[in-house]
Amino acid sequence: MSSEPEMEVVKVSTDDHQFELRVFRQVTNTLTNSSTIVCAPAMGVAARKYDTLALALSAHGFNVVIAELRGIGSSSVRASRAEDYGYHEMANIDLPAIHRQVETLFTGDNIYLLGHSLGGQMISLYLGQNPDAADGLILCASCTVYYRNWAFPGNLGLLAFTQFGGLLATLMGYFPGKKIGFGGQEARSVMQDWAYNARSGRYRSRQQGVDLETGLKQVGGPVLTINFADDTFAPEAGTDHLVGKFSPAASSARRRVRLNAEHLGVRKADHFAWLKQPEEVALNVSNWVRSLAE
């Protein structure tokens, strides 16, 4: 890259929650239409961990906004017995506020939503309730955690761990991810929603009148899925399961990409290695967006 954009921080408030958006403006506009990519992180991963990805995408002509998941990084709340939230709060309260802020920052831009792992599930659920909110969806190592999408006997281990996580969070009032070595300090409802998805393959909301599972059938725009050859957390079968919940229009407008260690320039193409070497991901995103304009 010949130059790098300056990063600016924009504060967002929702219900009783404040957090920061990390904003990177494009280096040069090489795209047919000015475009913004909004990135939603994985479980327990702070927004700042995606700065390298944002720099790579901005070099390809995108404005980039990195969101923060509730309870992580710059978020004003932390999961505890007294502070609980789940998929509903992230998908139906935080993401709409983020979207409104992005539209203020980049009026008239095409908007693409990119989600990594849990972040991909949250933006999918958001689009299910707001199907016209984006011009395209990018899922990076993102899938349902339904245990049947993993091969035996690993699927049984996954089922056991997810149910243990949900139970532990229920008993303690939160999930001590840092002590266990998985995720961050997560809210009990997040872990209960996660465990429910793992055993049933479906999504639910504790908010009366909100049907997250049925809403996914409204997701009908273009979809780019990116999987990684050595990723045991997000198998392609799981990604197919998530996209299979969308409108048939999304499947017909879908591009699938599978990247290995050689593509990325890393030793192992696992769930997180691409964040350190994101150029191949950024190139595939750029090529896909360009193809939509053809």
mmCIF file of C-alpha atoms in Angstrom:
data_model
loop_
_atom_site.group_PDB
_atom_site.id
_atom_site.type_symbol
_atom_site.label_atom_id
_atom_site.label_comp_id
_atom_site.label_asym_id
_atom_site.label_seq_id
_atom_site.Cartn_x
_atom_site.Cartn_y
_atom_site.Cartn_z
ATOM 1 C CA MET A 1 0.000 0.000 0.000
ATOM 2 C CA SER A 2 1.318 3.383 -0.950
ATOM 3 C CA SER A 3 -0.591 5.101 1.832
ATOM 4 C CA GLU A 4 -2.865 4.241 4.697
ATOM 5 C CA PRO A 5 -6.081 5.965 5.760
ATOM 6 C CA GLU A 6 -6.337 7.583 9.133
ATOM 7 C CA MET A 7 -8.571 5.727 11.530
ATOM 8 C CA GLU A 8 -11.276 7.716 13.277
ATOM 9 C CA VAL A 9 -13.484 6.644 16.170
ATOM 10 C CA VAL A 10 -17.222 7.297 16.161
ATOM 11 C CA LYS A 11 -19.277 6.673 19.302
ATOM 12 C CA VAL A 12 -22.682 5.005 19.071
ATOM 13 C CA SER A 13 -25.381 4.726 21.739
ATOM 14 C CA THR A 14 -28.291 2.289 21.752
ATOM 15 C CA ASP A 15 -30.443 1.364 24.758
ATOM 16 C CA ASP A 16 -28.129 1.610 27.777
ATOM 17 C CA HIS A 17 -25.109 0.700 25.705
ATOM 18 C CA GLN A 18 -22.297 2.772 24.207
ATOM 19 C CA PHE A 19 -19.501 1.573 21.953
ATOM 20 C CA GLU A 20 -17.109 2.730 19.274
ATOM 21 C CA LEU A 21 -16.985 2.256 15.530
ATOM 22 C CA ARG A 22 -13.526 2.193 13.953
ATOM 23 C CA VAL A 23 -13.793 4.040 10.640
ATOM 24 C CA PHE A 24 -11.305 3.780 7.765
ATOM 25 C CA ARG A 25 -11.885 5.896 4.685
ATOM 26 C CA GLN A 26 -10.837 4.594 1.271
ATOM 27 C CA VAL A 27 -7.327 5.317 0.007
ATOM 28 C CA THR A 28 -8.540 5.738 -3.569
ATOM 29 C CA ASN A 29 -11.942 5.154 -5.111
ATOM 30 C CA THR A 30 -11.276 2.431 -7.682
ATOM 31 C CA LEU A 31 -14.789 0.981 -7.590
ATOM 32 C CA THR A 32 -17.667 1.737 -9.949
ATOM 33 C CA ASN A 33 -19.763 2.982 -7.016
ATOM 34 C CA SER A 34 -18.577 4.314 -3.671
ATOM 35 C CA SER A 35 -18.950 1.406 -1.253
ATOM 36 C CA THR A 36 -18.740 0.865 2.489
ATOM 37 C CA ILE A 37 -18.076 -2.452 4.215
ATOM 38 C CA VAL A 38 -19.337 -2.882 7.766
ATOM 39 C CA CYS A 39 -17.468 -5.619 9.635
ATOM 40 C CA ALA A 40 -18.901 -7.545 12.611
ATOM 41 C CA PRO A 41 -16.303 -9.481 14.681
ATOM 42 C CA ALA A 42 -16.214 -13.018 15.992
ATOM 43 C CA MET A 43 -17.233 -14.001 19.522
ATOM 44 C CA GLY A 44 -14.892 -12.497 22.087
ATOM 45 C CA VAL A 45 -12.771 -10.600 19.534
ATOM 46 C CA ALA A 46 -12.340 -6.838 19.871
ATOM 47 C CA ALA A 47 -12.935 -4.583 16.874
ATOM 48 C CA ARG A 48 -9.307 -3.401 16.822
ATOM 49 C CA LYS A 49 -8.208 -6.899 15.787
ATOM 50 C CA TYR A 50 -9.729 -6.182 12.361
ATOM 51 C CA ASP A 51 -7.673 -3.062 11.632
ATOM 52 C CA THR A 52 -5.358 -4.932 9.252
ATOM 53 C CA LEU A 53 -8.358 -6.211 7.309
ATOM 54 C CA ALA A 54 -9.786 -2.680 7.181
ATOM 55 C CA LEU A 55 -6.508 -1.334 5.779
ATOM 56 C CA ALA A 56 -6.456 -4.035 3.095
ATOM 57 C CA LEU A 57 -10.068 -3.332 2.099
ATOM 58 C CA SER A 58 -9.547 0.444 2.049
ATOM 59 C CA ALA A 59 -6.618 -0.046 -0.312
ATOM 60 C CA HIS A 60 -9.083 -1.709 -2.697
ATOM 61 C CA GLY A 61 -11.313 1.360 -2.655
ATOM 62 C CA PHE A 62 -13.727 0.641 0.193
ATOM 63 C CA ASN A 63 -14.715 2.733 3.155
ATOM 64 C CA VAL A 64 -14.631 0.382 6.134
ATOM 65 C CA VAL A 65 -16.441 0.500 9.468
ATOM 66 C CA ILE A 66 -15.556 -2.034 12.157
ATOM 67 C CA ALA A 67 -18.327 -2.612 14.667
ATOM 68 C CA GLU A 68 -17.923 -3.797 18.246
ATOM 69 C CA LEU A 69 -19.923 -6.701 19.647
ATOM 70 C CA ARG A 70 -21.755 -5.937 22.879
ATOM 71 C CA GLY A 71 -19.640 -6.719 25.926
ATOM 72 C CA ILE A 72 -16.278 -6.702 24.109
ATOM 73 C CA GLY A 73 -13.553 -4.095 23.548
ATOM 74 C CA SER A 74 -14.914 -0.532 23.638
ATOM 75 C CA SER A 75 -18.395 -1.667 24.695
ATOM 76 C CA SER A 76 -19.609 0.100 27.826
ATOM 77 C CA VAL A 77 -21.091 -3.085 29.291
ATOM 78 C CA ARG A 78 -19.570 -6.324 30.512
ATOM 79 C CA ALA A 79 -21.389 -9.589 30.966
ATOM 80 C CA SER A 80 -22.170 -10.397 34.579
ATOM 81 C CA ARG A 81 -24.965 -11.765 36.728
ATOM 82 C CA ALA A 82 -26.510 -8.293 36.615
ATOM 83 C CA GLU A 83 -25.782 -7.566 32.921
ATOM 84 C CA ASP A 84 -27.356 -9.959 30.456
ATOM 85 C CA TYR A 85 -28.032 -9.784 26.707
ATOM 86 C CA GLY A 86 -28.287 -12.167 23.791
ATOM 87 C CA TYR A 87 -28.587 -12.435 20.038
ATOM 88 C CA HIS A 88 -31.612 -10.135 20.036
ATOM 89 C CA GLU A 89 -29.736 -7.169 21.522
ATOM 90 C CA MET A 90 -26.812 -7.528 19.112
ATOM 91 C CA ALA A 91 -28.847 -8.172 15.963
ATOM 92 C CA ASN A 92 -31.913 -6.022 16.580
ATOM 93 C CA ILE A 93 -30.649 -3.141 18.738
ATOM 94 C CA ASP A 94 -26.924 -2.632 18.115
ATOM 95 C CA LEU A 95 -26.754 -3.388 14.390
ATOM 96 C CA PRO A 96 -29.627 -1.044 13.430
ATOM 97 C CA ALA A 97 -27.858 1.756 15.352
ATOM 98 C CA ILE A 98 -24.610 0.948 13.562
ATOM 99 C CA HIS A 99 -26.371 0.997 10.209
ATOM 100 C CA ARG A 100 -27.920 4.406 10.894
ATOM 101 C CA GLN A 101 -24.509 5.800 11.817
ATOM 102 C CA VAL A 102 -22.911 4.361 8.674
ATOM 103 C CA GLU A 103 -25.577 5.938 6.494
ATOM 104 C CA THR A 104 -24.811 9.285 8.140
ATOM 105 C CA LEU A 105 -21.061 8.891 7.608
ATOM 106 C CA PHE A 106 -21.253 7.631 4.024
ATOM 107 C CA THR A 107 -24.477 8.913 2.518
ATOM 108 C CA GLY A 108 -25.257 7.303 -0.813
ATOM 109 C CA ASP A 109 -22.697 4.509 -0.545
ATOM 110 C CA ASN A 110 -23.503 0.933 -1.406
ATOM 111 C CA ILE A 111 -23.325 -0.977 1.887
ATOM 112 C CA TYR A 112 -21.957 -4.496 2.274
ATOM 113 C CA LEU A 113 -22.073 -6.338 5.576
ATOM 114 C CA LEU A 114 -19.123 -8.602 6.422
ATOM 115 C CA GLY A 115 -19.287 -10.935 9.382
ATOM 116 C CA HIS A 116 -16.668 -13.217 10.890
ATOM 117 C CA SER A 117 -17.955 -16.286 12.749
ATOM 118 C CA LEU A 118 -20.596 -15.112 15.292
ATOM 119 C CA GLY A 119 -20.529 -11.697 13.616
ATOM 120 C CA GLY A 120 -21.688 -13.301 10.383
ATOM 121 C CA GLN A 121 -24.598 -14.925 12.155
ATOM 122 C CA MET A 122 -25.578 -11.600 13.763
ATOM 123 C CA ILE A 123 -25.578 -9.660 10.486
ATOM 124 C CA SER A 124 -27.552 -12.472 8.855
ATOM 125 C CA LEU A 125 -30.162 -12.242 11.611
ATOM 126 C CA TYR A 126 -30.197 -8.458 11.237
ATOM 127 C CA LEU A 127 -30.793 -8.742 7.485
ATOM 128 C CA GLY A 128 -33.559 -11.235 8.194
ATOM 129 C CA GLN A 129 -35.429 -8.464 10.001
ATOM 130 C CA ASN A 130 -34.224 -5.726 7.590
ATOM 131 C CA PRO A 131 -33.786 -7.390 4.171
ATOM 132 C CA ASP A 132 -33.155 -4.123 2.291
ATOM 133 C CA ALA A 133 -30.452 -2.880 4.655
ATOM 134 C CA ALA A 134 -27.467 -3.928 2.518
ATOM 135 C CA ASP A 135 -26.393 -4.440 -1.071
ATOM 136 C CA GLY A 136 -24.645 -7.698 -0.247
ATOM 137 C CA LEU A 137 -23.561 -10.048 2.541
ATOM 138 C CA ILE A 138 -20.047 -11.443 3.093
ATOM 139 C CA LEU A 139 -19.635 -14.412 5.444
ATOM 140 C CA CYS A 140 -16.035 -15.121 6.493
ATOM 141 C CA ALA A 141 -15.625 -18.394 8.401
ATOM 142 C CA SER A 142 -19.222 -18.040 9.524
ATOM 143 C CA CYS A 143 -21.845 -20.738 9.940
ATOM 144 C CA THR A 144 -24.525 -22.096 12.198
ATOM 145 C CA VAL A 145 -23.062 -24.156 15.033
ATOM 146 C CA TYR A 146 -25.545 -26.999 14.522
ATOM 147 C CA TYR A 147 -23.615 -30.058 15.631
ATOM 148 C CA ARG A 148 -24.716 -32.221 12.701
ATOM 149 C CA ASN A 149 -22.644 -30.036 10.350
ATOM 150 C CA TRP A 150 -19.481 -31.538 11.850
ATOM 151 C CA ALA A 151 -18.239 -35.062 11.171
ATOM 152 C CA PHE A 152 -18.426 -37.813 13.787
ATOM 153 C CA PRO A 153 -17.038 -37.960 16.469
ATOM 154 C CA GLY A 154 -16.146 -34.258 16.543
ATOM 155 C CA ASN A 155 -19.827 -33.383 16.269
ATOM 156 C CA LEU A 156 -20.524 -34.996 19.626
ATOM 157 C CA GLY A 157 -17.662 -33.106 21.225
ATOM 158 C CA LEU A 158 -19.035 -29.856 19.810
ATOM 159 C CA LEU A 159 -22.514 -30.642 21.094
ATOM 160 C CA ALA A 160 -21.164 -31.442 24.557
ATOM 161 C CA PHE A 161 -19.059 -28.268 24.732
ATOM 162 C CA THR A 162 -21.796 -25.927 23.533
ATOM 163 C CA GLN A 163 -24.287 -27.370 26.020
ATOM 164 C CA PHE A 164 -21.689 -27.159 28.775
ATOM 165 C CA GLY A 165 -21.104 -23.509 27.853
ATOM 166 C CA GLY A 166 -24.794 -22.713 28.021
ATOM 167 C CA LEU A 167 -25.213 -24.544 31.338
ATOM 168 C CA LEU A 168 -22.144 -22.937 32.911
ATOM 169 C CA ALA A 169 -23.333 -19.487 31.880
ATOM 170 C CA THR A 170 -26.739 -20.211 33.389
ATOM 171 C CA LEU A 171 -25.248 -21.368 36.689
ATOM 172 C CA MET A 172 -22.656 -18.594 37.004
ATOM 173 C CA GLY A 173 -24.740 -15.821 35.457
ATOM 174 C CA TYR A 174 -22.171 -15.321 32.691
ATOM 175 C CA PHE A 175 -19.598 -17.354 30.759
ATOM 176 C CA PRO A 176 -15.945 -16.961 31.934
ATOM 177 C CA GLY A 177 -14.463 -17.442 28.484
ATOM 178 C CA LYS A 178 -11.039 -16.013 29.254
ATOM 179 C CA LYS A 179 -10.532 -18.493 32.084
ATOM 180 C CA ILE A 180 -11.670 -21.404 29.946
ATOM 181 C CA GLY A 181 -9.791 -20.293 26.828
ATOM 182 C CA PHE A 182 -12.751 -19.837 24.522
ATOM 183 C CA GLY A 183 -14.316 -16.502 23.605
ATOM 184 C CA GLY A 184 -14.442 -13.630 26.045
ATOM 185 C CA GLN A 185 -16.561 -12.985 29.110
ATOM 186 C CA GLU A 186 -19.899 -13.701 27.458
ATOM 187 C CA ALA A 187 -23.442 -13.034 28.626
ATOM 188 C CA ARG A 188 -25.519 -16.007 29.702
ATOM 189 C CA SER A 189 -28.203 -15.346 27.058
ATOM 190 C CA VAL A 190 -25.544 -15.238 24.320
ATOM 191 C CA MET A 191 -24.307 -18.648 25.425
ATOM 192 C CA GLN A 192 -27.838 -20.007 25.825
ATOM 193 C CA ASP A 193 -28.716 -18.802 22.312
ATOM 194 C CA TRP A 194 -25.471 -20.341 21.035
ATOM 195 C CA ALA A 195 -26.202 -23.659 22.760
ATOM 196 C CA TYR A 196 -29.757 -23.704 21.400
ATOM 197 C CA ASN A 197 -28.495 -23.176 17.848
ATOM 198 C CA ALA A 198 -25.928 -25.959 18.328
ATOM 199 C CA ARG A 199 -28.465 -28.575 19.369
ATOM 200 C CA SER A 200 -31.400 -27.519 17.176
ATOM 201 C CA GLY A 201 -29.868 -25.818 14.153
ATOM 202 C CA ARG A 202 -32.362 -22.967 14.597
ATOM 203 C CA TYR A 203 -32.324 -19.400 15.926
ATOM 204 C CA ARG A 204 -34.662 -17.969 18.526
ATOM 205 C CA SER A 205 -35.283 -14.618 20.176
ATOM 206 C CA ARG A 206 -36.471 -14.041 23.710
ATOM 207 C CA GLN A 207 -38.087 -10.828 22.494
ATOM 208 C CA GLN A 208 -41.812 -11.387 21.999
ATOM 209 C CA GLY A 209 -42.910 -10.961 18.396
ATOM 210 C CA VAL A 210 -39.426 -11.364 16.870
ATOM 211 C CA ASP A 211 -38.927 -14.547 14.827
ATOM 212 C CA LEU A 212 -35.241 -14.746 13.965
ATOM 213 C CA GLU A 213 -35.452 -18.136 12.247
ATOM 214 C CA THR A 214 -38.304 -17.282 9.888
ATOM 215 C CA GLY A 215 -36.790 -13.874 9.231
ATOM 216 C CA LEU A 216 -33.756 -15.446 7.590
ATOM 217 C CA LYS A 217 -35.989 -16.462 4.678
ATOM 218 C CA GLN A 218 -36.140 -12.758 3.780
ATOM 219 C CA VAL A 219 -32.378 -12.534 3.099
ATOM 220 C CA GLY A 220 -32.302 -12.460 -0.684
ATOM 221 C CA GLY A 221 -29.398 -10.296 -1.834
ATOM 222 C CA PRO A 222 -25.980 -11.382 -3.167
ATOM 223 C CA VAL A 223 -23.886 -13.500 -0.798
ATOM 224 C CA LEU A 224 -20.139 -14.156 -0.788
ATOM 225 C CA THR A 225 -19.009 -17.007 1.479
ATOM 226 C CA ILE A 226 -15.336 -17.456 2.336
ATOM 227 C CA ASN A 227 -14.172 -20.601 4.109
ATOM 228 C CA PHE A 228 -10.684 -21.685 5.135
ATOM 229 C CA ALA A 229 -9.152 -25.082 4.498
ATOM 230 C CA ASP A 230 -7.917 -25.732 8.061
ATOM 231 C CA ASP A 231 -10.807 -24.137 9.924
ATOM 232 C CA THR A 232 -12.375 -26.578 12.377
ATOM 233 C CA PHE A 233 -14.692 -23.915 13.820
ATOM 234 C CA ALA A 234 -16.573 -23.121 10.598
ATOM 235 C CA PRO A 235 -16.871 -26.059 8.177
ATOM 236 C CA GLU A 236 -18.350 -25.457 4.741
ATOM 237 C CA ALA A 237 -21.331 -27.661 5.658
ATOM 238 C CA GLY A 238 -22.154 -25.222 8.449
ATOM 239 C CA THR A 239 -21.892 -22.243 6.112
ATOM 240 C CA ASP A 240 -24.155 -24.034 3.626
ATOM 241 C CA HIS A 241 -26.635 -24.632 6.443
ATOM 242 C CA LEU A 242 -26.751 -20.923 7.274
ATOM 243 C CA VAL A 243 -27.096 -19.790 3.648
ATOM 244 C CA GLY A 244 -29.682 -22.518 3.098
ATOM 245 C CA LYS A 245 -31.970 -20.642 5.488
ATOM 246 C CA PHE A 246 -31.979 -17.604 3.166
ATOM 247 C CA SER A 247 -34.330 -16.897 0.288
ATOM 248 C CA PRO A 248 -33.585 -18.986 -2.845
ATOM 249 C CA ALA A 249 -32.623 -15.682 -4.466
ATOM 250 C CA ALA A 250 -29.586 -15.497 -2.171
ATOM 251 C CA SER A 251 -28.371 -18.961 -3.156
ATOM 252 C CA SER A 252 -28.706 -18.168 -6.844
ATOM 253 C CA ALA A 253 -26.640 -14.999 -6.344
ATOM 254 C CA ARG A 254 -23.988 -16.701 -4.220
ATOM 255 C CA ARG A 255 -20.245 -16.980 -4.798
ATOM 256 C CA ARG A 256 -18.268 -19.530 -2.807
ATOM 257 C CA VAL A 257 -14.541 -19.168 -2.051
ATOM 258 C CA ARG A 258 -12.288 -21.615 -0.211
ATOM 259 C CA LEU A 259 -8.815 -20.396 0.731
ATOM 260 C CA ASN A 260 -5.867 -22.495 1.870
ATOM 261 C CA ALA A 261 -2.573 -21.669 3.585
ATOM 262 C CA GLU A 262 -0.810 -21.047 0.287
ATOM 263 C CA HIS A 263 -3.461 -18.546 -0.794
ATOM 264 C CA LEU A 264 -3.123 -16.633 2.467
ATOM 265 C CA GLY A 265 0.638 -16.913 2.905
ATOM 266 C CA VAL A 266 0.297 -18.466 6.359
ATOM 267 C CA ARG A 267 1.279 -21.805 7.895
ATOM 268 C CA LYS A 268 -2.296 -22.868 8.565
ATOM 269 C CA ALA A 269 -5.536 -21.491 7.133
ATOM 270 C CA ASP A 270 -7.533 -21.682 10.338
ATOM 271 C CA HIS A 271 -10.335 -19.611 11.858
ATOM 272 C CA PHE A 272 -8.169 -16.595 12.705
ATOM 273 C CA ALA A 273 -4.934 -16.693 10.673
ATOM 274 C CA TRP A 274 -6.461 -14.730 7.786
ATOM 275 C CA LEU A 275 -6.867 -11.672 10.015
ATOM 276 C CA LYS A 276 -3.078 -11.289 10.079
ATOM 277 C CA GLN A 277 -2.755 -11.810 6.324
ATOM 278 C CA PRO A 278 -6.059 -10.504 4.931
ATOM 279 C CA GLU A 279 -4.965 -9.430 1.441
ATOM 280 C CA GLU A 280 -6.380 -12.495 -0.327
ATOM 281 C CA VAL A 281 -9.699 -12.047 1.458
ATOM 282 C CA ALA A 282 -9.760 -8.349 0.537
ATOM 283 C CA LEU A 283 -8.962 -9.205 -3.100
ATOM 284 C CA ASN A 284 -11.809 -11.720 -3.277
ATOM 285 C CA VAL A 285 -14.214 -9.230 -1.717
ATOM 286 C CA SER A 286 -13.133 -6.558 -4.201
ATOM 287 C CA ASN A 287 -13.484 -8.884 -7.193
ATOM 288 C CA TRP A 288 -16.930 -9.969 -6.021
ATOM 289 C CA VAL A 289 -18.190 -6.429 -5.536
ATOM 290 C CA ARG A 290 -16.873 -5.490 -8.987
ATOM 291 C CA SER A 291 -18.656 -8.475 -10.498
ATOM 292 C CA LEU A 292 -21.969 -7.275 -9.074
ATOM 293 C CA ALA A 293 -21.654 -4.090 -11.104
ATOM 294 C CA GLU A 294 -21.023 -5.926 -14.389
#
